GROMACS .gro file of C-alpha atoms in nm:
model
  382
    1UNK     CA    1   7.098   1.375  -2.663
    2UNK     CA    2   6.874   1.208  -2.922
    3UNK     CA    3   6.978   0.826  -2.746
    4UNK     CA    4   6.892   1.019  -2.424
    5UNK     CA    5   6.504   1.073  -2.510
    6UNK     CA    6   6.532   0.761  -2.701
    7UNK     CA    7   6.557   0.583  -2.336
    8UNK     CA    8   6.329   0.840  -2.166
    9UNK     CA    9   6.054   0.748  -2.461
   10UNK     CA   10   6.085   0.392  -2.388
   11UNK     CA   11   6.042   0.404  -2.059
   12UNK     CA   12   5.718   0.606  -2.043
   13UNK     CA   13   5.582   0.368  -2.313
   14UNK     CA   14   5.685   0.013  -2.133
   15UNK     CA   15   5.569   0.217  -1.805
   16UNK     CA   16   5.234   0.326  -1.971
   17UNK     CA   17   5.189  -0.067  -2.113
   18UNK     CA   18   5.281  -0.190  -1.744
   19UNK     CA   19   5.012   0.000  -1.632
   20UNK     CA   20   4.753  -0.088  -1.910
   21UNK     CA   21   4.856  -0.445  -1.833
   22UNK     CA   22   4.757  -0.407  -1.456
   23UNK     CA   23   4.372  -0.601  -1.361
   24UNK     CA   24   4.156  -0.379  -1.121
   25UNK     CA   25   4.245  -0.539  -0.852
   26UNK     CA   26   4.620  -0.424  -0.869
   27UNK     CA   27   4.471  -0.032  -0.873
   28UNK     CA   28   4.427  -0.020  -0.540
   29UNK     CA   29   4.458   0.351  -0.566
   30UNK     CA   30   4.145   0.409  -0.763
   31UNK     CA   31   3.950   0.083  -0.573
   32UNK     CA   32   3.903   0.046  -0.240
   33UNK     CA   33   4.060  -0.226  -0.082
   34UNK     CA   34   4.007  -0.571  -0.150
   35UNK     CA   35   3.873  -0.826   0.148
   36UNK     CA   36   3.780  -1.154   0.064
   37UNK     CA   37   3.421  -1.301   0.247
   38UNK     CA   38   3.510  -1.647   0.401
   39UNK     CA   39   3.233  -1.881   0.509
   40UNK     CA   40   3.309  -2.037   0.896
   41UNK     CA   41   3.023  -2.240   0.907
   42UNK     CA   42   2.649  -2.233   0.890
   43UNK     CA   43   2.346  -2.417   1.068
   44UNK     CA   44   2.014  -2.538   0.945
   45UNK     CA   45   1.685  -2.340   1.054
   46UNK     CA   46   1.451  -2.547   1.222
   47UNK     CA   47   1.096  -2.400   1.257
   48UNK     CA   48   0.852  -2.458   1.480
   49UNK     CA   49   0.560  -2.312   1.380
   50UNK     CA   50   0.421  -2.154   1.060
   51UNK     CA   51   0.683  -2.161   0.736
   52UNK     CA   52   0.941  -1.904   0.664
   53UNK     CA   53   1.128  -1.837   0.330
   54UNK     CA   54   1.236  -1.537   0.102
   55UNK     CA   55   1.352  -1.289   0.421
   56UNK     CA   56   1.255  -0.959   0.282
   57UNK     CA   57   1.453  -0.783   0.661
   58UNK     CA   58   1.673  -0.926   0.957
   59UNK     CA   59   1.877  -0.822   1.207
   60UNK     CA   60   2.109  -0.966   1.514
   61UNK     CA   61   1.901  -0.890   1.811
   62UNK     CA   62   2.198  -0.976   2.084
   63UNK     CA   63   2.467  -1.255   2.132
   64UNK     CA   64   2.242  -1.522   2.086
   65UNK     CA   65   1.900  -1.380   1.861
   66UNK     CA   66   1.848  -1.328   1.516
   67UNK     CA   67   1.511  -1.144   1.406
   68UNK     CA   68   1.372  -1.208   1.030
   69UNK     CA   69   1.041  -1.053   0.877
   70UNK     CA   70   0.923  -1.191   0.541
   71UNK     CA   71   0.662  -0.982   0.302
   72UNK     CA   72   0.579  -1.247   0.121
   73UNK     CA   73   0.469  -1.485   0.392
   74UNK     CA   74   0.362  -1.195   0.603
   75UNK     CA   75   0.533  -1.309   0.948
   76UNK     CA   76   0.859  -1.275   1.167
   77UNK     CA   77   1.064  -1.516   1.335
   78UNK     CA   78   1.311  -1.535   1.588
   79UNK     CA   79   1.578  -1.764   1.545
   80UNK     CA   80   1.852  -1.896   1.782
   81UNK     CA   81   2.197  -1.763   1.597
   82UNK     CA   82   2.401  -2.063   1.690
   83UNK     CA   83   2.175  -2.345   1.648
   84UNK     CA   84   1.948  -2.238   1.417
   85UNK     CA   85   1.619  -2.303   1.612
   86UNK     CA   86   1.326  -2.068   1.635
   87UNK     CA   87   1.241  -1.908   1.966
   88UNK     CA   88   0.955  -1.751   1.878
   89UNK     CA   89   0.709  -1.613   1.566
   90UNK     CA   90   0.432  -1.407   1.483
   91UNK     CA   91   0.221  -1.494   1.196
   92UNK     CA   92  -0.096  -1.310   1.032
   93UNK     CA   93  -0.399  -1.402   1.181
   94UNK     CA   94  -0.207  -1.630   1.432
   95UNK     CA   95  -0.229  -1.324   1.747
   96UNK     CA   96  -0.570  -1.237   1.831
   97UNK     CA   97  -0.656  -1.307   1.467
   98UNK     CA   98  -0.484  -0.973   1.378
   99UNK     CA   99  -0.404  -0.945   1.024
  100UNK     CA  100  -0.167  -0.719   0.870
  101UNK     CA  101   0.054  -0.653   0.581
  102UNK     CA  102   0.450  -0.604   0.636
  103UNK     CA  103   0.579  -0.295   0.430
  104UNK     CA  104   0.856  -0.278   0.714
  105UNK     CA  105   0.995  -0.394   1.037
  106UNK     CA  106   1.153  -0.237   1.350
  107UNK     CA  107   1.355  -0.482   1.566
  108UNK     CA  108   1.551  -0.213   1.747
  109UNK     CA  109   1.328  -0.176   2.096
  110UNK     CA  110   1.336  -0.597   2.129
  111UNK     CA  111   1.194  -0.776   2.248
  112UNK     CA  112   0.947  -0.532   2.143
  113UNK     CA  113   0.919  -0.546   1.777
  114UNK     CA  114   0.691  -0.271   1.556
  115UNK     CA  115   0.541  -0.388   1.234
  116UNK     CA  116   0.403  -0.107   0.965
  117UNK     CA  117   0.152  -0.227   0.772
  118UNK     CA  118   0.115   0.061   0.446
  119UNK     CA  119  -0.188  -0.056   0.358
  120UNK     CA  120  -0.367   0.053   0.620
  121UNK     CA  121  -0.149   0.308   0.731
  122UNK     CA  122  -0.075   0.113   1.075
  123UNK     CA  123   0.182   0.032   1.332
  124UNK     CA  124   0.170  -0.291   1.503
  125UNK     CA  125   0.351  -0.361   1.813
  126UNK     CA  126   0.437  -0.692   1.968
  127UNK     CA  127   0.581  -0.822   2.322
  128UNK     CA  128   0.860  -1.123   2.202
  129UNK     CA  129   0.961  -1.161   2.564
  130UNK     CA  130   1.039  -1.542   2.595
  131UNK     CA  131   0.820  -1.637   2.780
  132UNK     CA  132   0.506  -1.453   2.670
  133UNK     CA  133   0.234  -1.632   2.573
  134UNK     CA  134   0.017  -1.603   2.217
  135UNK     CA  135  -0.208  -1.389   2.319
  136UNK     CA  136   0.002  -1.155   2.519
  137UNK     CA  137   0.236  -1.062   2.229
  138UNK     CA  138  -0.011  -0.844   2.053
  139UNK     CA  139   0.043  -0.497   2.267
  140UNK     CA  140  -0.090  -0.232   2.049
  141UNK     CA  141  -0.175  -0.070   1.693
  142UNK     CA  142  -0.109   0.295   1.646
  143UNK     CA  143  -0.281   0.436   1.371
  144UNK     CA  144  -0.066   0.708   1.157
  145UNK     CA  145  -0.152   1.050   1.008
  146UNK     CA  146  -0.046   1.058   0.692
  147UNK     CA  147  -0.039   1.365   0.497
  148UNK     CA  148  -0.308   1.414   0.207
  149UNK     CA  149  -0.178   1.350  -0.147
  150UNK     CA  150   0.096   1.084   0.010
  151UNK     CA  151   0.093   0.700   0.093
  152UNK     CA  152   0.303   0.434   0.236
  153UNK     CA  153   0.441   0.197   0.016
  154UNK     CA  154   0.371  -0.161   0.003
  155UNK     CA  155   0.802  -0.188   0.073
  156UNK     CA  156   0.982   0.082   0.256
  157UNK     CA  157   1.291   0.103   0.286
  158UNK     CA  158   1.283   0.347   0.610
  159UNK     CA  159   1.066   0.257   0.904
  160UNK     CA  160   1.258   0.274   1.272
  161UNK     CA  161   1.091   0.404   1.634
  162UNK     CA  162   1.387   0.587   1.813
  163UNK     CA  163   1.155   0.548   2.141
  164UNK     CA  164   0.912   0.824   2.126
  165UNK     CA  165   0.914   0.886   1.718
  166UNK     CA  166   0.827   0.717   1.410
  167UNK     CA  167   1.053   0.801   1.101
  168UNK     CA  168   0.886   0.651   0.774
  169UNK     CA  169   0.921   0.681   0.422
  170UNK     CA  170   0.656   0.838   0.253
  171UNK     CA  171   0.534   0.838  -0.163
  172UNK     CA  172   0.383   1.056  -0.373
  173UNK     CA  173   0.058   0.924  -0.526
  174UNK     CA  174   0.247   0.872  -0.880
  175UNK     CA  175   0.320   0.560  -1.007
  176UNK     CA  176   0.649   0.474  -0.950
  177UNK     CA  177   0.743   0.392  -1.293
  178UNK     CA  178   0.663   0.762  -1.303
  179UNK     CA  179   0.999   1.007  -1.396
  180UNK     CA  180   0.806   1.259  -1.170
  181UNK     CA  181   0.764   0.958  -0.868
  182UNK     CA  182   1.088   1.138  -0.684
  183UNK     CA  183   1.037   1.503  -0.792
  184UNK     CA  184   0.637   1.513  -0.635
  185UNK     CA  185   0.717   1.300  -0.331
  186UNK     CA  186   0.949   1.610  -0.251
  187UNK     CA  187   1.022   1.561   0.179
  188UNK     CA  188   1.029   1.198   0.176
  189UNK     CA  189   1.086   1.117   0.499
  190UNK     CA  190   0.767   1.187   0.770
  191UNK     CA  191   0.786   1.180   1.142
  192UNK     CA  192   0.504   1.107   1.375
  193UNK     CA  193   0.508   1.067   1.732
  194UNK     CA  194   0.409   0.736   1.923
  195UNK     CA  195   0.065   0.796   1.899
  196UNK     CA  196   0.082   0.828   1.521
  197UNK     CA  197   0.031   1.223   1.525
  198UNK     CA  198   0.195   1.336   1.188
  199UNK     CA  199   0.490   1.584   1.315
  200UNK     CA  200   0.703   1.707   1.006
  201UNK     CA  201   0.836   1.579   0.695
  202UNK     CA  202   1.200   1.634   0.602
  203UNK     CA  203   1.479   1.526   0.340
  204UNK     CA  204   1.393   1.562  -0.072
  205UNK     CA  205   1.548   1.287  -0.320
  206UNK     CA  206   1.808   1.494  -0.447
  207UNK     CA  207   1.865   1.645  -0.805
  208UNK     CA  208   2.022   1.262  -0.950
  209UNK     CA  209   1.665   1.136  -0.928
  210UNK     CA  210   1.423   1.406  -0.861
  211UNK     CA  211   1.595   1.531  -1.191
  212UNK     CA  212   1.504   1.231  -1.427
  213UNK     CA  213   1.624   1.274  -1.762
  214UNK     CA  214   1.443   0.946  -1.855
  215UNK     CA  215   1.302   0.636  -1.679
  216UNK     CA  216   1.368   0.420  -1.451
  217UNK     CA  217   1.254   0.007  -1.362
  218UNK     CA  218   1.090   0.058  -1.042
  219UNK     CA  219   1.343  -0.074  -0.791
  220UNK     CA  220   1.507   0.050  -0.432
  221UNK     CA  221   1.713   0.378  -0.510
  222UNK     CA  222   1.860   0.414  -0.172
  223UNK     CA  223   1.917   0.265   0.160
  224UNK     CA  224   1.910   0.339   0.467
  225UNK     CA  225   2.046   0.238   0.881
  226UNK     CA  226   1.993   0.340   1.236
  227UNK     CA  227   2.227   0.370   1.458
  228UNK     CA  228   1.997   0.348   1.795
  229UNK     CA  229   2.280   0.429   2.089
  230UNK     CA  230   2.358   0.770   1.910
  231UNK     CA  231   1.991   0.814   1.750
  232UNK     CA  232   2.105   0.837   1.445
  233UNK     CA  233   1.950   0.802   1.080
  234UNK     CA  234   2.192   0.688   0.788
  235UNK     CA  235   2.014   0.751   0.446
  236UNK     CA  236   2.271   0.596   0.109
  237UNK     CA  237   2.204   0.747  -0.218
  238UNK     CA  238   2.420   0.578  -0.421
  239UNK     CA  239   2.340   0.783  -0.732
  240UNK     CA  240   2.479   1.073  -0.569
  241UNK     CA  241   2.801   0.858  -0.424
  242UNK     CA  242   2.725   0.931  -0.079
  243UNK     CA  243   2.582   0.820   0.275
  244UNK     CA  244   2.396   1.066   0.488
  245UNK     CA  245   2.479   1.091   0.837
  246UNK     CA  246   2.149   1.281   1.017
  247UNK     CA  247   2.197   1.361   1.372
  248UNK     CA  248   1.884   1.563   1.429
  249UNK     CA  249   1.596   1.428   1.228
  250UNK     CA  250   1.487   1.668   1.007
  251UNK     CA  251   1.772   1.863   1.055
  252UNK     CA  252   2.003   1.868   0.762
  253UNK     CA  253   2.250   2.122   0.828
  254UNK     CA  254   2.364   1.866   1.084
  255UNK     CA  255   2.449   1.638   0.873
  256UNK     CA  256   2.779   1.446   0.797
  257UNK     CA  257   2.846   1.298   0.482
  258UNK     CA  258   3.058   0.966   0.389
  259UNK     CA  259   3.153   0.958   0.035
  260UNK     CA  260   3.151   0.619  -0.161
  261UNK     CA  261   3.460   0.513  -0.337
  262UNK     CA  262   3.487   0.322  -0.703
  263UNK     CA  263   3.383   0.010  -0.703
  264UNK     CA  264   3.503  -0.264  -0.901
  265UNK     CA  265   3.142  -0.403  -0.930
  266UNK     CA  266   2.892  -0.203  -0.840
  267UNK     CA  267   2.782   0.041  -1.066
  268UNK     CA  268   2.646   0.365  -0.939
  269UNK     CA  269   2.527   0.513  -1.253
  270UNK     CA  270   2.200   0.474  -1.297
  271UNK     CA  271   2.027   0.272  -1.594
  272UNK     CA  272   1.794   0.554  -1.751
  273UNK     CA  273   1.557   0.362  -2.007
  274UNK     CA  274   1.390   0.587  -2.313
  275UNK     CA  275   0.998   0.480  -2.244
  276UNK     CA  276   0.819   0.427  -1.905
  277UNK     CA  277   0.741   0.074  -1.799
  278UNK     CA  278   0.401  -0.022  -1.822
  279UNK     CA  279   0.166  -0.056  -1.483
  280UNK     CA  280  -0.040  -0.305  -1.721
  281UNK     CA  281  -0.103  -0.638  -1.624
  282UNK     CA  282   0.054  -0.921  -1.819
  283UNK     CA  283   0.429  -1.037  -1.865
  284UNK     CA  284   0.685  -0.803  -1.809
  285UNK     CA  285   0.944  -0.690  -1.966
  286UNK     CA  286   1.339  -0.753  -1.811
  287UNK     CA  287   1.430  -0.390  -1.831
  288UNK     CA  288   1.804  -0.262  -1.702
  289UNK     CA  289   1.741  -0.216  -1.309
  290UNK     CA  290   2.005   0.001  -1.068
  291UNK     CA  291   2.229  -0.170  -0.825
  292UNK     CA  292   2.101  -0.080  -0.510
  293UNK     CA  293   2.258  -0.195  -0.174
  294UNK     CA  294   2.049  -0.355   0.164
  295UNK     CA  295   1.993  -0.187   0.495
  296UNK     CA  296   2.330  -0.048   0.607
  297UNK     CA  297   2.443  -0.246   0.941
  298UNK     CA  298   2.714  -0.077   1.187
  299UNK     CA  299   2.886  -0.168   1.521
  300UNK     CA  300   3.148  -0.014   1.729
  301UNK     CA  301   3.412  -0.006   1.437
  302UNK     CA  302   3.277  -0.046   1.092
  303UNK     CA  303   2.974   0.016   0.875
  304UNK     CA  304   2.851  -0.238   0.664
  305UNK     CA  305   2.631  -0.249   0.327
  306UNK     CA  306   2.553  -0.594   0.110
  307UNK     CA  307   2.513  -0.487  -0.247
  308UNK     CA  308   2.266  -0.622  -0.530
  309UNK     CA  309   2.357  -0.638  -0.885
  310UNK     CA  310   2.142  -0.702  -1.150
  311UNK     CA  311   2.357  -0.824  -1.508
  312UNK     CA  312   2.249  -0.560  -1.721
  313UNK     CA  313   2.437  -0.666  -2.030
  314UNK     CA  314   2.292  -1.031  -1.996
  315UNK     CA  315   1.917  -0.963  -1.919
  316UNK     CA  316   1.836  -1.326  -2.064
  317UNK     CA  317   1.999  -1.482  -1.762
  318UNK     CA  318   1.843  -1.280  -1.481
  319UNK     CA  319   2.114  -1.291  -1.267
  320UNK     CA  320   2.174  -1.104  -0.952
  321UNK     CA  321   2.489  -1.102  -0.757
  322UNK     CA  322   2.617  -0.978  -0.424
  323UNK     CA  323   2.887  -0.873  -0.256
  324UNK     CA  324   2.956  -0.680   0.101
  325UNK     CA  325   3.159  -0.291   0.076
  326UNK     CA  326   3.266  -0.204   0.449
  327UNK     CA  327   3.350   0.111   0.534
  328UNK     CA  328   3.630   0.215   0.866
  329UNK     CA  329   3.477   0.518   1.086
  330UNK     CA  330   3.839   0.595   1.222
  331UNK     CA  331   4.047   0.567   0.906
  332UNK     CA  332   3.780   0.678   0.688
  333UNK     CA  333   3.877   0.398   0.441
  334UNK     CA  334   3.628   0.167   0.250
  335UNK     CA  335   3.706  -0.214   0.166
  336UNK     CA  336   3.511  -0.441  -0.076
  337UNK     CA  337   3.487  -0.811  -0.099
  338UNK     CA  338   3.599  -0.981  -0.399
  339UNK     CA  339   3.445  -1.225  -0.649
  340UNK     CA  340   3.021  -1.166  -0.586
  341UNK     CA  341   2.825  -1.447  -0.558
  342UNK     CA  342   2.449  -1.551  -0.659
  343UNK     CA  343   2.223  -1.397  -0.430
  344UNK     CA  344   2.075  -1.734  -0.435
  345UNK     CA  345   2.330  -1.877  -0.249
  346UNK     CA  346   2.511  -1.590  -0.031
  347UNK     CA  347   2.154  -1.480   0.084
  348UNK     CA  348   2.059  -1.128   0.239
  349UNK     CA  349   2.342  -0.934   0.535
  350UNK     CA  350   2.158  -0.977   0.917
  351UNK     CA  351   2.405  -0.790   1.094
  352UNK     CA  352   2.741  -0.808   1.237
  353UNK     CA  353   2.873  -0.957   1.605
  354UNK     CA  354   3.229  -0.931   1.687
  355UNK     CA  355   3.352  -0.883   1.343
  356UNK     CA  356   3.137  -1.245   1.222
  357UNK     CA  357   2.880  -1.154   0.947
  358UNK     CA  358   2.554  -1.319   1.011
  359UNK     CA  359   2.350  -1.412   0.662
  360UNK     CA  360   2.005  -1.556   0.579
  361UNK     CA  361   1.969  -1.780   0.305
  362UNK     CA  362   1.614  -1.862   0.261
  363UNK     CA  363   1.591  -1.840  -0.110
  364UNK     CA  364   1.449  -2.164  -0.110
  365UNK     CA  365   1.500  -2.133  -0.510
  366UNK     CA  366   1.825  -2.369  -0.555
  367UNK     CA  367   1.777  -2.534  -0.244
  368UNK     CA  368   1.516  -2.715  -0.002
  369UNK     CA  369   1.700  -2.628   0.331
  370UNK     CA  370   1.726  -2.278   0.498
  371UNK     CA  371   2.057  -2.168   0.639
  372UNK     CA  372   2.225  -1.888   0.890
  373UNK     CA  373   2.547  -1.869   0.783
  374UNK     CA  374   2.837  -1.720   0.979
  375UNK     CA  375   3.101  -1.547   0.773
  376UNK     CA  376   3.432  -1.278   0.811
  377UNK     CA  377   3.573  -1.033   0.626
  378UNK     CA  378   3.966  -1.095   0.548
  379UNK     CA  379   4.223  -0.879   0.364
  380UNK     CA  380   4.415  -0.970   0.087
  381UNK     CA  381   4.785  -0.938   0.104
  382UNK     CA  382   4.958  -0.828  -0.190
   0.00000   0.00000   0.00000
């Protein structure tokens, strides 16, 4: 009897070390399943007018279009997918001499494309037909209601026209930096209709950040998609592990919810810091930010989200990696690529065509070129 549990011992404990001895990327049970991102090929942009870099949006317009905004040099582009040429652009001050600021883009009614400007509290919208001419793309600014004691920031990371409404993310009046920024911008979400009328406001943060038990670096805490055939709004939180799936705006007990998986690189938790960071001017400091993900892309099959990780534990370095977590609407199972790479050169997720991931790398910080790069998702046997 005592050989007996002699054996039985030895077996848990060589089993137990076996298992110890396993990398991540053998626990497939607690991971989602690993893909690896595989480069086809890629083209050089070639602009025609104006100068493009640092793509702060973009999106696959149809089988041959790509659409990119950029905040910094306050314009959008349209660039042939497959040969990398542009097709057409709008510029600040180039239409009419119409000058406006880009806190987000709309490129789902092209080729009409809406620009809101947060500053002034605007909608642009523009005509990209082919063969319109410079001054016939400017079609119309809608000026928007917002609610006292809230404001549009400079970035959003919701803006989208579902035909007769606009959804937009709305701020509180606190700084950002703020613990209370989440807590007092309460329904963050507003609705107004085409004419800018303010309608309703709906969805809180929820109790992960409206709940601050410290500070945070002012970065993106969620994401969001729209899915235009079923008019539907996709809203990530990844502090709370989950993606909202709204089918009637304002309407949460309609809901459907996706929960994220483990993640062998992304970290969910968020980075709470012990002091607020300062809204002075002068250099700042490289505080721990929260991985946040990009606008979440879907087609018939799969939904799609490109992540962006900031090194915490090597601040001195300033490095921020990427990688691309896809998740299967019919077998409800996510997949994650392996090994991320430098932002710098995977660049920023346009959208997906016929299971081909389209990226934008426009950095222009490692290299002089600009690229559209065609990629796939693969799984790994094991």
């Amino acid at each position: 009897m005592k050989i007996y549990i002699k054996r039985v011992l030895s077996f848990i404990l060589s089993l137990s070390l076996l298992i110890s001895c396993q990398s991540d990327d053998d626990q497939i049970d607690n991971f989602p399943k690993l893909e690896e991102l595989v480069f086809i090929d890629s083209v050089q942009i070639s602009e025609s007018s104006g100068f493009f870099k640092r793509p702060s949006n973009a999106a696959v317009l149809n089988d041959s279009l790509l659409g990119v905004s950029s905040n910094q040099i306050r314009g959008i582009w349209i660039f042939d997918k497959n040969s990398g040429n542009e097709k057409n652009s709008i510029l600040n001050k180039a239409i009419l001499e119409t000058s406006f600021m880009i806190s987000g883009v709309d490129f789902s009614q092209y080729p009409l494309v809406f620009i809101l400007d947060g500053i002034t509290k605007s909608v642009y919208q523009f005509d990209l037909s082919q063969n319109a001419n410079q001054e016939d793309k400017y079609v119309n600014k809608v000026s928007l209601e917002v609610p006292e004691g809230f404001r549009i920031m400079p970035e959003t990371e919701t803006f989208f026209f579902n035909g007769s409404e606009f959804i937009v993310e709305l701020a509180s009046t606190t700084f950002k930096s703020s613990k209370d920024f989440y807590k007092n911008s309460d329904q963050f979400l507003g609705v107004f209709d085409s004419e800018g009328k303010f309608k309703f406001r709906f969805l809180p943060y929820p109790e992960s950040l409206s709940k601050l038990n410290g500070f945070l670096e002012p970065s993106k805490v969620y994401n969001s998609g729209f899915i235009k055939a079923q008019n539907q709004l996709l809203i990530s939180f990844p502090s709370e592990r989950e993606i909202l799936i709204i089918d009637s705006l304002g309407n949460e007990s309609g809901s459907n919810k996706i929960a994220f998986p483990e993640s062998r690189y992304f970290n969910f938790d968020l980075p709470l810091l012990p002091e607020e960071v300062s809204n002075n001017m002068g250099a700042m400091k490289n505080n721990p930010a929260a991985h946040y993900f990009g606008d979440i892309k879907t087609d018939n099959k799969y939904l799609y989200i490109q992540s962006f990780m900031k090194d915490n534990k090597n601040l001195e370095q300033w490095l921020l990696t990427s990688h691309v977590m896809k998740y299967n609407f019919q077998s409800e199972t996510w997949s994650e690529s392996r090994n991320p790479e430098n932002i710098l050169n995977l660049g920023i997720l346009a959208g997906v065509q016929n299971d081909t991931l389209y990226f934008i790398e426009a950095s222009l910080m490692n290299r002089n070129e600009k690229y559209i790069k065609r990629a796939v998702l693969r799984p790994i046997d094991k």
